[in-house]
């Protein structure tokens, strides 16, 4: 044991009478609330109705939760459909096990429906809520701390995370402290939120470019954080499946960012040309 370490919660839930209150679920709800709050403020600052974000969230959140759970179950199917697995537990979201990739994909479908119903363009909406999504992820990741899950390799660093014997990897039952990847990702997401808000103010990103920057920046951090983790995962060519997903999403986000920036530059060029044409005509006309 190192001289200093981060302790894990002794319990993951408390009971309010017959109602169980789980730390994992509470952090997810707080993360969603933070995302809606910040997204609403940014949407209102852009001249929209703050309530639109809440209205769209009523579609995006359920779709996101379903997508997140589906991604986890499909990519980690053994505990549910493998030998000795329990298919019914695939529905127990509160026990942990959601995938951010599925959450974003499912949430995007729900947001598209909500935006259409409210008559707002999806790219503009995505730009407004992107920092809020990163903030929500930063909060929600602390749910893994309550569940003592998705931690990294064993380490004796001063900020190592203590894991109870019941939650340790079978390969290292005698090692008590591990990399707190939940903390790394939480801090990274806070940095991503700050980065994209600064970039949006500095470069006036639009056309979905703020969201694309969020996706690219998040994937950079997720790649190295995922590489530290020791939980069971499918591997392809030596890399965890989520590492490959991060690489693919990063490439798609950067490609979109470049293409959208070029389109924005072309649009500004056309607009500048339109403004110059009358002056050019006036200066080239013969004097009477």
mmCIF file of C-alpha atoms in Angstrom:
data_model
loop_
_atom_site.group_PDB
_atom_site.id
_atom_site.type_symbol
_atom_site.label_atom_id
_atom_site.label_comp_id
_atom_site.label_asym_id
_atom_site.label_seq_id
_atom_site.Cartn_x
_atom_site.Cartn_y
_atom_site.Cartn_z
ATOM 1 C CA UNK A 1 0.000 0.000 0.000
ATOM 2 C CA UNK A 2 1.314 3.510 -0.816
ATOM 3 C CA UNK A 3 1.543 6.105 1.951
ATOM 4 C CA UNK A 4 -1.231 8.125 0.271
ATOM 5 C CA UNK A 5 -4.144 6.890 -1.816
ATOM 6 C CA UNK A 6 -7.757 7.649 -2.743
ATOM 7 C CA UNK A 7 -10.157 5.471 -0.744
ATOM 8 C CA UNK A 8 -13.190 3.903 -2.387
ATOM 9 C CA UNK A 9 -16.637 4.373 -0.834
ATOM 10 C CA UNK A 10 -17.473 1.683 1.695
ATOM 11 C CA UNK A 11 -20.992 1.465 0.262
ATOM 12 C CA UNK A 12 -22.422 2.240 -3.153
ATOM 13 C CA UNK A 13 -25.981 2.957 -2.077
ATOM 14 C CA UNK A 14 -28.113 4.125 0.808
ATOM 15 C CA UNK A 15 -31.784 3.444 1.485
ATOM 16 C CA UNK A 16 -34.351 6.153 2.004
ATOM 17 C CA UNK A 17 -36.979 3.922 3.521
ATOM 18 C CA UNK A 18 -37.760 1.284 0.880
ATOM 19 C CA UNK A 19 -36.155 3.388 -1.871
ATOM 20 C CA UNK A 20 -32.492 2.595 -2.715
ATOM 21 C CA UNK A 21 -30.385 5.591 -3.688
ATOM 22 C CA UNK A 22 -27.363 4.411 -5.666
ATOM 23 C CA UNK A 23 -24.315 6.610 -6.063
ATOM 24 C CA UNK A 24 -23.857 5.523 -9.679
ATOM 25 C CA UNK A 25 -27.385 6.525 -10.678
ATOM 26 C CA UNK A 26 -27.241 9.762 -8.696
ATOM 27 C CA UNK A 27 -24.070 10.873 -10.494
ATOM 28 C CA UNK A 28 -25.611 10.077 -13.880
ATOM 29 C CA UNK A 29 -28.656 12.217 -13.050
ATOM 30 C CA UNK A 30 -26.463 15.065 -11.808
ATOM 31 C CA UNK A 31 -24.378 14.860 -14.981
ATOM 32 C CA UNK A 32 -27.464 15.052 -17.190
ATOM 33 C CA UNK A 33 -28.802 17.992 -15.172
ATOM 34 C CA UNK A 34 -25.487 19.845 -15.520
ATOM 35 C CA UNK A 35 -25.420 19.217 -19.275
ATOM 36 C CA UNK A 36 -28.962 20.546 -19.708
ATOM 37 C CA UNK A 37 -28.222 23.583 -17.504
ATOM 38 C CA UNK A 38 -25.080 24.628 -19.371
ATOM 39 C CA UNK A 39 -26.596 23.815 -22.743
ATOM 40 C CA UNK A 40 -29.641 25.938 -21.911
ATOM 41 C CA UNK A 41 -27.478 28.909 -20.962
ATOM 42 C CA UNK A 42 -25.445 28.678 -24.158
ATOM 43 C CA UNK A 43 -28.521 28.237 -26.335
ATOM 44 C CA UNK A 44 -30.176 31.279 -24.726
ATOM 45 C CA UNK A 45 -26.966 33.310 -25.201
ATOM 46 C CA UNK A 46 -27.236 32.554 -28.917
ATOM 47 C CA UNK A 47 -30.738 33.986 -29.040
ATOM 48 C CA UNK A 48 -32.745 30.786 -28.579
ATOM 49 C CA UNK A 49 -35.338 29.826 -26.001
ATOM 50 C CA UNK A 50 -33.671 28.203 -22.989
ATOM 51 C CA UNK A 51 -36.571 25.731 -22.634
ATOM 52 C CA UNK A 52 -35.773 24.261 -26.063
ATOM 53 C CA UNK A 53 -32.773 22.437 -24.584
ATOM 54 C CA UNK A 54 -34.995 20.823 -21.963
ATOM 55 C CA UNK A 55 -37.545 19.870 -24.614
ATOM 56 C CA UNK A 56 -34.893 18.258 -26.813
ATOM 57 C CA UNK A 57 -33.313 16.562 -23.781
ATOM 58 C CA UNK A 58 -36.611 14.772 -23.132
ATOM 59 C CA UNK A 59 -35.897 12.931 -26.394
ATOM 60 C CA UNK A 60 -32.118 12.805 -26.313
ATOM 61 C CA UNK A 61 -31.664 11.457 -22.762
ATOM 62 C CA UNK A 62 -33.845 8.312 -23.067
ATOM 63 C CA UNK A 63 -32.363 7.511 -26.466
ATOM 64 C CA UNK A 64 -28.895 8.108 -25.051
ATOM 65 C CA UNK A 65 -29.441 5.804 -22.073
ATOM 66 C CA UNK A 66 -30.745 3.028 -24.324
ATOM 67 C CA UNK A 67 -27.868 3.509 -26.764
ATOM 68 C CA UNK A 68 -25.313 3.529 -23.953
ATOM 69 C CA UNK A 69 -26.633 0.323 -22.463
ATOM 70 C CA UNK A 70 -26.913 -1.402 -25.838
ATOM 71 C CA UNK A 71 -23.297 -0.560 -26.661
ATOM 72 C CA UNK A 72 -22.125 -1.972 -23.337
ATOM 73 C CA UNK A 73 -24.201 -5.154 -23.601
ATOM 74 C CA UNK A 74 -23.163 -5.818 -27.213
ATOM 75 C CA UNK A 75 -19.447 -5.218 -26.565
ATOM 76 C CA UNK A 76 -19.427 -7.001 -23.160
ATOM 77 C CA UNK A 77 -22.050 -9.676 -23.684
ATOM 78 C CA UNK A 78 -20.488 -12.510 -21.660
ATOM 79 C CA UNK A 79 -21.962 -11.535 -18.234
ATOM 80 C CA UNK A 80 -25.419 -11.436 -19.796
ATOM 81 C CA UNK A 81 -25.515 -14.043 -22.568
ATOM 82 C CA UNK A 82 -22.363 -16.088 -21.987
ATOM 83 C CA UNK A 83 -21.988 -19.233 -19.946
ATOM 84 C CA UNK A 84 -23.610 -18.678 -16.558
ATOM 85 C CA UNK A 85 -24.775 -15.201 -17.593
ATOM 86 C CA UNK A 86 -28.097 -13.611 -16.661
ATOM 87 C CA UNK A 87 -29.857 -11.874 -19.611
ATOM 88 C CA UNK A 88 -32.177 -10.041 -17.236
ATOM 89 C CA UNK A 89 -29.219 -8.119 -15.791
ATOM 90 C CA UNK A 90 -28.798 -6.431 -19.150
ATOM 91 C CA UNK A 91 -31.609 -4.155 -17.970
ATOM 92 C CA UNK A 92 -29.935 -3.218 -14.664
ATOM 93 C CA UNK A 93 -28.368 0.089 -15.718
ATOM 94 C CA UNK A 94 -27.965 1.149 -12.080
ATOM 95 C CA UNK A 95 -25.408 -1.624 -11.517
ATOM 96 C CA UNK A 96 -23.038 0.056 -13.957
ATOM 97 C CA UNK A 97 -22.149 -0.646 -17.539
ATOM 98 C CA UNK A 98 -22.888 2.039 -20.097
ATOM 99 C CA UNK A 99 -20.868 3.069 -23.139
ATOM 100 C CA UNK A 100 -20.348 6.728 -23.990
ATOM 101 C CA UNK A 101 -20.145 5.872 -27.685
ATOM 102 C CA UNK A 102 -23.633 4.394 -27.574
ATOM 103 C CA UNK A 103 -24.848 7.303 -25.465
ATOM 104 C CA UNK A 104 -23.683 9.862 -28.029
ATOM 105 C CA UNK A 105 -25.076 7.861 -30.970
ATOM 106 C CA UNK A 106 -28.431 7.222 -29.297
ATOM 107 C CA UNK A 107 -28.586 10.745 -27.921
ATOM 108 C CA UNK A 108 -27.930 12.167 -31.383
ATOM 109 C CA UNK A 109 -30.931 10.277 -32.767
ATOM 110 C CA UNK A 110 -33.110 11.576 -29.939
ATOM 111 C CA UNK A 111 -31.743 15.114 -30.367
ATOM 112 C CA UNK A 112 -32.495 14.976 -34.102
ATOM 113 C CA UNK A 113 -36.105 14.073 -33.335
ATOM 114 C CA UNK A 114 -36.363 16.759 -30.658
ATOM 115 C CA UNK A 115 -34.816 19.413 -32.897
ATOM 116 C CA UNK A 116 -37.206 18.621 -35.720
ATOM 117 C CA UNK A 117 -40.163 18.881 -33.368
ATOM 118 C CA UNK A 118 -38.930 22.236 -32.078
ATOM 119 C CA UNK A 119 -37.895 23.599 -35.466
ATOM 120 C CA UNK A 120 -34.216 24.151 -34.658
ATOM 121 C CA UNK A 121 -31.171 23.037 -36.711
ATOM 122 C CA UNK A 122 -29.335 20.072 -35.206
ATOM 123 C CA UNK A 123 -25.777 21.380 -35.929
ATOM 124 C CA UNK A 124 -26.456 24.655 -34.103
ATOM 125 C CA UNK A 125 -28.028 22.792 -31.202
ATOM 126 C CA UNK A 126 -25.086 20.373 -31.018
ATOM 127 C CA UNK A 127 -22.650 23.292 -30.890
ATOM 128 C CA UNK A 128 -24.556 24.835 -27.992
ATOM 129 C CA UNK A 129 -24.732 21.687 -25.862
ATOM 130 C CA UNK A 130 -21.262 20.249 -26.586
ATOM 131 C CA UNK A 131 -19.530 21.787 -23.514
ATOM 132 C CA UNK A 132 -22.439 20.659 -21.347
ATOM 133 C CA UNK A 133 -22.019 17.085 -22.546
ATOM 134 C CA UNK A 134 -18.352 17.176 -21.547
ATOM 135 C CA UNK A 135 -19.286 18.637 -18.145
ATOM 136 C CA UNK A 136 -21.932 15.941 -17.678
ATOM 137 C CA UNK A 137 -19.373 13.244 -18.475
ATOM 138 C CA UNK A 138 -16.969 14.729 -15.929
ATOM 139 C CA UNK A 139 -19.629 14.416 -13.231
ATOM 140 C CA UNK A 140 -21.030 11.067 -14.337
ATOM 141 C CA UNK A 141 -17.615 9.362 -14.321
ATOM 142 C CA UNK A 142 -17.607 9.554 -10.527
ATOM 143 C CA UNK A 143 -20.278 6.870 -10.601
ATOM 144 C CA UNK A 144 -17.498 4.391 -11.398
ATOM 145 C CA UNK A 145 -15.850 5.393 -8.126
ATOM 146 C CA UNK A 146 -18.944 4.303 -6.195
ATOM 147 C CA UNK A 147 -19.057 0.986 -8.063
ATOM 148 C CA UNK A 148 -15.272 0.387 -7.835
ATOM 149 C CA UNK A 149 -15.116 -0.399 -11.542
ATOM 150 C CA UNK A 150 -13.250 0.548 -14.732
ATOM 151 C CA UNK A 151 -10.023 1.409 -12.937
ATOM 152 C CA UNK A 152 -6.530 1.128 -14.420
ATOM 153 C CA UNK A 153 -3.408 -0.884 -13.810
ATOM 154 C CA UNK A 154 -1.932 -1.415 -10.368
ATOM 155 C CA UNK A 155 0.165 1.504 -9.132
ATOM 156 C CA UNK A 156 1.651 2.953 -5.941
ATOM 157 C CA UNK A 157 1.351 6.591 -7.000
ATOM 158 C CA UNK A 158 0.114 8.960 -4.254
ATOM 159 C CA UNK A 159 -3.209 9.373 -6.047
ATOM 160 C CA UNK A 160 -3.741 5.621 -6.522
ATOM 161 C CA UNK A 161 -7.259 4.312 -5.960
ATOM 162 C CA UNK A 162 -7.813 1.696 -3.263
ATOM 163 C CA UNK A 163 -9.998 -1.181 -4.436
ATOM 164 C CA UNK A 164 -11.674 -3.623 -2.054
ATOM 165 C CA UNK A 165 -10.667 -7.308 -2.434
ATOM 166 C CA UNK A 166 -14.077 -8.233 -3.846
ATOM 167 C CA UNK A 167 -13.614 -5.830 -6.774
ATOM 168 C CA UNK A 168 -9.967 -6.504 -7.650
ATOM 169 C CA UNK A 169 -8.852 -8.293 -10.843
ATOM 170 C CA UNK A 170 -8.447 -12.047 -10.519
ATOM 171 C CA UNK A 171 -4.859 -11.715 -11.723
ATOM 172 C CA UNK A 172 -3.833 -9.330 -8.924
ATOM 173 C CA UNK A 173 -5.917 -10.145 -5.828
ATOM 174 C CA UNK A 174 -3.110 -9.078 -3.493
ATOM 175 C CA UNK A 175 -2.633 -5.614 -4.983
ATOM 176 C CA UNK A 176 -4.841 -2.952 -3.424
ATOM 177 C CA UNK A 177 -4.229 0.281 -5.368
ATOM 178 C CA UNK A 178 -4.802 1.077 -9.051
ATOM 179 C CA UNK A 179 -4.852 4.022 -11.450
ATOM 180 C CA UNK A 180 -8.075 6.053 -10.852
ATOM 181 C CA UNK A 181 -9.076 6.249 -14.506
ATOM 182 C CA UNK A 182 -12.472 7.651 -13.514
ATOM 183 C CA UNK A 183 -10.618 10.665 -12.084
ATOM 184 C CA UNK A 184 -8.362 11.005 -15.124
ATOM 185 C CA UNK A 185 -11.356 11.032 -17.459
ATOM 186 C CA UNK A 186 -13.314 13.415 -15.248
ATOM 187 C CA UNK A 187 -10.460 15.939 -15.247
ATOM 188 C CA UNK A 188 -9.919 15.466 -18.978
ATOM 189 C CA UNK A 189 -13.597 16.160 -19.696
ATOM 190 C CA UNK A 190 -13.455 19.361 -17.642
ATOM 191 C CA UNK A 191 -10.479 20.405 -19.748
ATOM 192 C CA UNK A 192 -12.375 19.542 -22.943
ATOM 193 C CA UNK A 193 -15.342 21.666 -21.825
ATOM 194 C CA UNK A 194 -13.030 24.622 -21.145
ATOM 195 C CA UNK A 195 -11.191 24.131 -24.447
ATOM 196 C CA UNK A 196 -14.247 24.092 -26.675
ATOM 197 C CA UNK A 197 -15.865 27.075 -24.932
ATOM 198 C CA UNK A 198 -12.639 29.056 -25.430
ATOM 199 C CA UNK A 199 -12.310 27.931 -29.066
ATOM 200 C CA UNK A 200 -15.942 28.791 -29.755
ATOM 201 C CA UNK A 201 -15.469 32.322 -28.413
ATOM 202 C CA UNK A 202 -12.111 32.785 -30.135
ATOM 203 C CA UNK A 203 -12.926 31.353 -33.565
ATOM 204 C CA UNK A 204 -16.752 31.643 -33.650
ATOM 205 C CA UNK A 205 -17.231 27.958 -34.448
ATOM 206 C CA UNK A 206 -20.548 27.022 -36.036
ATOM 207 C CA UNK A 207 -22.019 24.420 -38.435
ATOM 208 C CA UNK A 208 -21.394 21.635 -35.902
ATOM 209 C CA UNK A 209 -17.692 22.469 -35.548
ATOM 210 C CA UNK A 210 -17.861 22.985 -31.772
ATOM 211 C CA UNK A 211 -19.346 19.516 -31.383
ATOM 212 C CA UNK A 212 -16.736 18.047 -33.739
ATOM 213 C CA UNK A 213 -13.965 19.641 -31.669
ATOM 214 C CA UNK A 214 -15.502 18.159 -28.522
ATOM 215 C CA UNK A 215 -15.584 14.689 -30.101
ATOM 216 C CA UNK A 216 -11.976 14.906 -31.317
ATOM 217 C CA UNK A 217 -10.626 16.256 -28.023
ATOM 218 C CA UNK A 218 -12.502 13.700 -25.950
ATOM 219 C CA UNK A 219 -11.219 10.830 -28.093
ATOM 220 C CA UNK A 220 -7.594 11.878 -27.549
ATOM 221 C CA UNK A 221 -8.000 11.555 -23.786
ATOM 222 C CA UNK A 222 -10.168 8.481 -23.942
ATOM 223 C CA UNK A 223 -7.550 6.654 -26.028
ATOM 224 C CA UNK A 224 -4.773 6.833 -23.433
ATOM 225 C CA UNK A 225 -7.148 6.425 -20.477
ATOM 226 C CA UNK A 226 -8.686 3.335 -22.071
ATOM 227 C CA UNK A 227 -5.182 1.962 -22.622
ATOM 228 C CA UNK A 228 -4.637 2.008 -18.837
ATOM 229 C CA UNK A 229 -7.745 0.030 -17.942
ATOM 230 C CA UNK A 230 -7.600 -3.613 -16.884
ATOM 231 C CA UNK A 231 -11.267 -4.628 -17.026
ATOM 232 C CA UNK A 232 -12.303 -7.322 -19.492
ATOM 233 C CA UNK A 233 -12.548 -6.104 -23.086
ATOM 234 C CA UNK A 234 -12.346 -7.382 -26.630
ATOM 235 C CA UNK A 235 -8.978 -6.770 -28.293
ATOM 236 C CA UNK A 236 -8.250 -6.225 -31.985
ATOM 237 C CA UNK A 237 -4.613 -6.165 -33.126
ATOM 238 C CA UNK A 238 -3.475 -5.584 -29.577
ATOM 239 C CA UNK A 239 -5.787 -2.646 -28.853
ATOM 240 C CA UNK A 240 -8.989 -2.622 -26.816
ATOM 241 C CA UNK A 241 -12.197 -2.233 -28.816
ATOM 242 C CA UNK A 242 -12.863 1.171 -27.282
ATOM 243 C CA UNK A 243 -9.427 2.348 -28.406
ATOM 244 C CA UNK A 244 -10.350 1.512 -31.983
ATOM 245 C CA UNK A 245 -13.687 3.275 -31.552
ATOM 246 C CA UNK A 246 -11.868 6.353 -30.239
ATOM 247 C CA UNK A 247 -9.535 6.331 -33.248
ATOM 248 C CA UNK A 248 -12.413 6.048 -35.729
ATOM 249 C CA UNK A 249 -14.505 8.754 -34.042
ATOM 250 C CA UNK A 250 -11.447 11.020 -33.838
ATOM 251 C CA UNK A 251 -10.752 10.610 -37.555
ATOM 252 C CA UNK A 252 -14.398 11.292 -38.441
ATOM 253 C CA UNK A 253 -14.544 14.357 -36.163
ATOM 254 C CA UNK A 254 -11.339 15.851 -37.596
ATOM 255 C CA UNK A 255 -12.507 15.202 -41.164
ATOM 256 C CA UNK A 256 -15.827 16.922 -40.436
ATOM 257 C CA UNK A 257 -14.050 19.832 -38.709
ATOM 258 C CA UNK A 258 -11.804 20.400 -41.731
ATOM 259 C CA UNK A 259 -14.657 20.118 -44.250
ATOM 260 C CA UNK A 260 -16.973 22.408 -42.260
ATOM 261 C CA UNK A 261 -14.204 24.983 -41.815
ATOM 262 C CA UNK A 262 -13.570 25.017 -45.558
ATOM 263 C CA UNK A 263 -17.281 25.453 -46.245
ATOM 264 C CA UNK A 264 -17.426 28.300 -43.732
ATOM 265 C CA UNK A 265 -14.415 29.968 -45.388
ATOM 266 C CA UNK A 266 -15.982 29.595 -48.841
ATOM 267 C CA UNK A 267 -19.248 31.096 -47.566
ATOM 268 C CA UNK A 268 -17.409 34.069 -46.083
ATOM 269 C CA UNK A 269 -15.514 34.504 -49.337
ATOM 270 C CA UNK A 270 -18.754 34.527 -51.335
ATOM 271 C CA UNK A 271 -20.302 37.018 -48.929
ATOM 272 C CA UNK A 272 -17.257 39.299 -49.133
ATOM 273 C CA UNK A 273 -17.377 39.125 -52.926
ATOM 274 C CA UNK A 274 -21.061 40.079 -52.905
ATOM 275 C CA UNK A 275 -20.283 43.105 -50.728
ATOM 276 C CA UNK A 276 -17.384 44.175 -52.979
ATOM 277 C CA UNK A 277 -19.211 43.848 -56.288
ATOM 278 C CA UNK A 278 -21.261 47.049 -55.987
ATOM 279 C CA UNK A 279 -18.130 49.023 -55.080
ATOM 280 C CA UNK A 280 -16.176 47.527 -57.964
ATOM 281 C CA UNK A 281 -18.996 48.373 -60.353
ATOM 282 C CA UNK A 282 -19.137 51.915 -59.031
ATOM 283 C CA UNK A 283 -15.396 52.500 -59.369
ATOM 284 C CA UNK A 284 -15.231 50.992 -62.835
ATOM 285 C CA UNK A 285 -18.166 52.960 -64.291
ATOM 286 C CA UNK A 286 -17.161 55.798 -66.648
ATOM 287 C CA UNK A 287 -17.456 59.354 -65.365
ATOM 288 C CA UNK A 288 -20.088 61.454 -67.001
#
